[in-house]
Coordinates of C-alpha atoms in Angstrom, one line a residue:
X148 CA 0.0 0.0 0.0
X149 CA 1.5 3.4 -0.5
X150 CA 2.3 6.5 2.0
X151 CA -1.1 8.0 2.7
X152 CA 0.9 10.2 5.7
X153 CA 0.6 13.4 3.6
X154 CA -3.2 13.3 3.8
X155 CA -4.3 11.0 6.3
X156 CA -5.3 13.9 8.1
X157 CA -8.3 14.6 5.7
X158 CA -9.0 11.3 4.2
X159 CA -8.3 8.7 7.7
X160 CA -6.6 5.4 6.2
X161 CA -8.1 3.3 8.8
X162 CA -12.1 4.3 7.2
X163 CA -10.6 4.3 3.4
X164 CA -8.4 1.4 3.5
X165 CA -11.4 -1.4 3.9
X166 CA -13.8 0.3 1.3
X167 CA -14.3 -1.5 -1.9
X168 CA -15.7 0.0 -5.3
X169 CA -17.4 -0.5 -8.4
X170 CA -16.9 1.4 -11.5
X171 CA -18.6 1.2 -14.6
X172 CA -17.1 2.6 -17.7
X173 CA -13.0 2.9 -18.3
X174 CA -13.2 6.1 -20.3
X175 CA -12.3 9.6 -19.9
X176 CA -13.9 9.9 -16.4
X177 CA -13.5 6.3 -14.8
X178 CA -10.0 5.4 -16.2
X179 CA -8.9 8.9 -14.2
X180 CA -11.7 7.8 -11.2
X181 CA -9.7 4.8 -10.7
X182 CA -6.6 6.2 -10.7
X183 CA -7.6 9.4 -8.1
X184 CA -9.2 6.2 -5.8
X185 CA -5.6 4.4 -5.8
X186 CA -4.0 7.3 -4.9
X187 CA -6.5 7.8 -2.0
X188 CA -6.1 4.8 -0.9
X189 CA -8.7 2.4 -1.8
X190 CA -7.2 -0.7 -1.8
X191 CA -9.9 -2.5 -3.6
X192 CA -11.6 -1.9 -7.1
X193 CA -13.6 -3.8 -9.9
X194 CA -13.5 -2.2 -13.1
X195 CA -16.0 -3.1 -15.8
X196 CA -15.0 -2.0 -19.7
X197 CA -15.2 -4.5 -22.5
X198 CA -13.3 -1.5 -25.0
X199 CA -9.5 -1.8 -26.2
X200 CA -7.4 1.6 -25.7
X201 CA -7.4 3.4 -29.6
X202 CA -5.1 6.0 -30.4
X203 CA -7.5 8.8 -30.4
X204 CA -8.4 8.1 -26.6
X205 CA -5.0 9.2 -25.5
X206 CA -5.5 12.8 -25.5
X207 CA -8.4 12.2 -22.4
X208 CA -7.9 9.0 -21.2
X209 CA -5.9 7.6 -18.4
X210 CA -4.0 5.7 -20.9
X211 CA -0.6 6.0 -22.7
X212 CA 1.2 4.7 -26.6
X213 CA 2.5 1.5 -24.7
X214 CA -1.1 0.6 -23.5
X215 CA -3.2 1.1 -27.1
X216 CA -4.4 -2.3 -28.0
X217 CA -4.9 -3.7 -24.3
X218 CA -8.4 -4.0 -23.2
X219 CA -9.0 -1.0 -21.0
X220 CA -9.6 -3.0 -17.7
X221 CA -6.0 -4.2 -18.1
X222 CA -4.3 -1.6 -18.7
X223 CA -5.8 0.2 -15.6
X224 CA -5.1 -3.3 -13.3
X225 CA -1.5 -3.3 -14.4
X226 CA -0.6 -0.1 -14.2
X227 CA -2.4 1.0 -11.3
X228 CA -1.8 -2.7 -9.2
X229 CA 1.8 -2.4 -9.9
X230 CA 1.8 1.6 -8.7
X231 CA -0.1 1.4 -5.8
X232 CA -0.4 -2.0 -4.6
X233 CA -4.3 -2.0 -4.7
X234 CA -6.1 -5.2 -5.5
X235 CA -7.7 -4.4 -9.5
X236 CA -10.6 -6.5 -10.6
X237 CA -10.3 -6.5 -14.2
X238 CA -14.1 -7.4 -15.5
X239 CA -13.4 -7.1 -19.7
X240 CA -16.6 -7.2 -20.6
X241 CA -20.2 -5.4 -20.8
X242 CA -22.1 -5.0 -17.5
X243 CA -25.1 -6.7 -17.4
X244 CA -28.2 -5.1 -16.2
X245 CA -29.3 -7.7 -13.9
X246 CA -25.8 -7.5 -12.4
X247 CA -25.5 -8.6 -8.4
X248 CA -23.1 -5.8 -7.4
X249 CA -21.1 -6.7 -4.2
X250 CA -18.8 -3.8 -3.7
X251 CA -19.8 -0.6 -1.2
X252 CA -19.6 2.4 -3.9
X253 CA -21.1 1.8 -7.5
X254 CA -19.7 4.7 -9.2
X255 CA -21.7 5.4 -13.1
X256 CA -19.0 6.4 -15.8
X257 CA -20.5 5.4 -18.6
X258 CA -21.7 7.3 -21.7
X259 CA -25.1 7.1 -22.6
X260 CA -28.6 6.8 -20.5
X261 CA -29.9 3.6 -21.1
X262 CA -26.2 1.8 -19.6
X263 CA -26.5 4.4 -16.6
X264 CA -30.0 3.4 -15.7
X265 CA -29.2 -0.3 -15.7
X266 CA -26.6 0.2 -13.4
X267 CA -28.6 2.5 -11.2
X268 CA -31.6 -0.3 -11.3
X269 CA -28.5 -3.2 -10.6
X270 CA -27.3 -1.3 -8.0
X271 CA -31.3 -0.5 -6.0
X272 CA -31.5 -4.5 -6.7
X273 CA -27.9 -5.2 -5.0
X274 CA -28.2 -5.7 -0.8
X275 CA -24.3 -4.5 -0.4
X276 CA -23.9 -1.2 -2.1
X277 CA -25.1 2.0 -0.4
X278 CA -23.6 4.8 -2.6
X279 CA -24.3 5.3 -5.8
X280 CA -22.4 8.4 -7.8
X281 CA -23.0 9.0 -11.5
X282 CA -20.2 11.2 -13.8
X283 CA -21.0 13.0 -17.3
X284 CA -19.4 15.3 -18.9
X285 CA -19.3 17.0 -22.4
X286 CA -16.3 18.9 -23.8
X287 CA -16.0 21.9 -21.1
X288 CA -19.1 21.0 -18.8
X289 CA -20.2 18.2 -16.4
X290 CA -22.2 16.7 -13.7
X291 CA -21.2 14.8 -10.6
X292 CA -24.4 12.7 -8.9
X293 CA -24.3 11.4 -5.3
X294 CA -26.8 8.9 -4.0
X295 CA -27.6 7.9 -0.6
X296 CA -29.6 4.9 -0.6
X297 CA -31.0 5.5 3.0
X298 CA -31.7 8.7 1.8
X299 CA -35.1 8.5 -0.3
X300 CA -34.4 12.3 -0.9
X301 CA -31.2 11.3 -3.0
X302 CA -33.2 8.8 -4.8
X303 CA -35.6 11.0 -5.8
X304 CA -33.3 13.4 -7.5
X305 CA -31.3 11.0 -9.4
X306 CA -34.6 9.7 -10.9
X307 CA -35.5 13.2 -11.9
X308 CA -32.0 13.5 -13.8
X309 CA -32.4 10.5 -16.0
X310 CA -33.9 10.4 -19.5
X311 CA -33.7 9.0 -22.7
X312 CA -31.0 8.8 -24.8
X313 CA -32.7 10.5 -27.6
X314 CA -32.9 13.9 -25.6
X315 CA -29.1 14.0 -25.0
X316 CA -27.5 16.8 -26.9
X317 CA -25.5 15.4 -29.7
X318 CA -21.7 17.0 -29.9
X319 CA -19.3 17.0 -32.7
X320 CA -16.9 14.2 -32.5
X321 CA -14.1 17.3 -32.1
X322 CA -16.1 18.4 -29.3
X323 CA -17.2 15.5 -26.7
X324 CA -14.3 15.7 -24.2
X325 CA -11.3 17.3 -23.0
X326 CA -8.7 16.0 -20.2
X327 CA -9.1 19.0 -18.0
X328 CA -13.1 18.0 -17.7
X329 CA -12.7 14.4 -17.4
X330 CA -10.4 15.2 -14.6
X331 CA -12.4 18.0 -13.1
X332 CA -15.3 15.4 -12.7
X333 CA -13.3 12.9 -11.8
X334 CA -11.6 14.8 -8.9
X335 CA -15.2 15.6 -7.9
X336 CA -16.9 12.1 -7.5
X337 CA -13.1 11.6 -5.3
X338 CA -13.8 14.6 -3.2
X339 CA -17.3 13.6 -2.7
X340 CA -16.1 9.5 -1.9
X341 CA -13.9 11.4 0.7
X342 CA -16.8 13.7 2.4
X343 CA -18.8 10.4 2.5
X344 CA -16.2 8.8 4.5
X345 CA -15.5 11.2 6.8
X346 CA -19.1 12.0 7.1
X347 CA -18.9 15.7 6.0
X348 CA -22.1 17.3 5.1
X349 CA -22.4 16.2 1.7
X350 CA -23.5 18.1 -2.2
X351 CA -25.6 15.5 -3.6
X352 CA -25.2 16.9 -7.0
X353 CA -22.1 19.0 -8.4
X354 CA -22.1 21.0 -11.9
X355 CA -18.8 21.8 -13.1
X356 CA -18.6 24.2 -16.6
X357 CA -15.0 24.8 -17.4
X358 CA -15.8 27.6 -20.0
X359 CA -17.3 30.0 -17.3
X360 CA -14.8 27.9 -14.6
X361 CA -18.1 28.3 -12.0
X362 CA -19.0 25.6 -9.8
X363 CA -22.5 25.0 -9.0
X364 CA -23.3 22.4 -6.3
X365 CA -26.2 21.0 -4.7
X366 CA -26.2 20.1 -1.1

């Protein structure tokens, strides 16, 4: 495990070290979720992506030229399980929608509606999990959703933010994501992990938009 002395005094390694998490989606923000998690100290992950690393997903990905043509999920448990000693769960392949999820945090880092409401539906079904957190993003702009599941007030909002894919704005291809956004949201859902730890008064919703860099969150 590495040295968590520098910030042990925000994030306490005896809460964070027994926490395990879910994440859905190895893109632009769950390849840089998993990595921020490591480096807080979460010692053990299950990542689900059945994509290979492309070229073009270099520029805002957690991924580098040695790693294109590994499947996603690999590339993350090698590199981050030889950096920071934490246990990766590699699972190459699609999540499925009945899925019996086992870890603590499901975190939603997937790209379209219809993938994020299966997982939020697995994760109601699942007895384990209690947190739920859902990232999007576009190029500049992005969202950051936290769920309490013994908080019916938190359930209630996520519901209202779902709908179908067909009302999702539609970007350019030269404008769906940047790296300083995937890792703004990113940093978010690991902030709001921590306050959940710690038990911090928490923003159940967080709206980043990196054109007007404002920060509007919901608490």
């Amino acid at each position: 495990m590495i040295n968590l002395d520098r910030q042990s005094g925000i994030i306490p390694t005896e809460l964070i070290k027994n926490i395990s998490i879910a994440i859905v989606g190895a893109g632009a923000i769950g390849s840089h979720t998993a990595e921020i998690l490591c480096k807080m100290g979460i010692q053990k992950l299950r990542i689900y992506d059945f994509d290979t690393v492309e070229e073009h997903n270099l520029a805002n990905q957690g991924y580098y030229l040695h790693e294109i043509g590994y499947k996603k999920c690999e590339a993350l448990r090698e590199r981050l399980s030889l950096g920071t000693g934490a246990e990766i769960i590699a699972e190459c392949r699609k999540f499925e929608k009945d899925e019996e999820i086992k870890e603590d945090y499901v975190i939603s880092a997937v790209d379209n509606m219809s993938s994020r409401s299966d997982i939020w539906k697995s994760f109601f079904r699942s007895d384990n999990p209690r947190y739920f957190l859902d990232g999007r993003m576009g190029a500049r702009e992005g969202s950051a959703y936290f769920v309490d599941k013994t908080q019916p007030s938190t359930i209630g909002r996520y519901n209202k933010s779902l709908f179908p894919d067909n009302e999702a704005v539609q970007l350019p291809c030269t404008e769906k994501s940047t790296i300083f956004c995937a890792y703004g949201i990113s940093s978010i859902i690991g902030a709001l992990i921590a306050k959940s730890i710690t038990g911090d008064e928490m923003n159940y919703s967080v709206d980043l938009d990196l054109t007007n860099l404002h920060v509007n969150r919901v608490v």
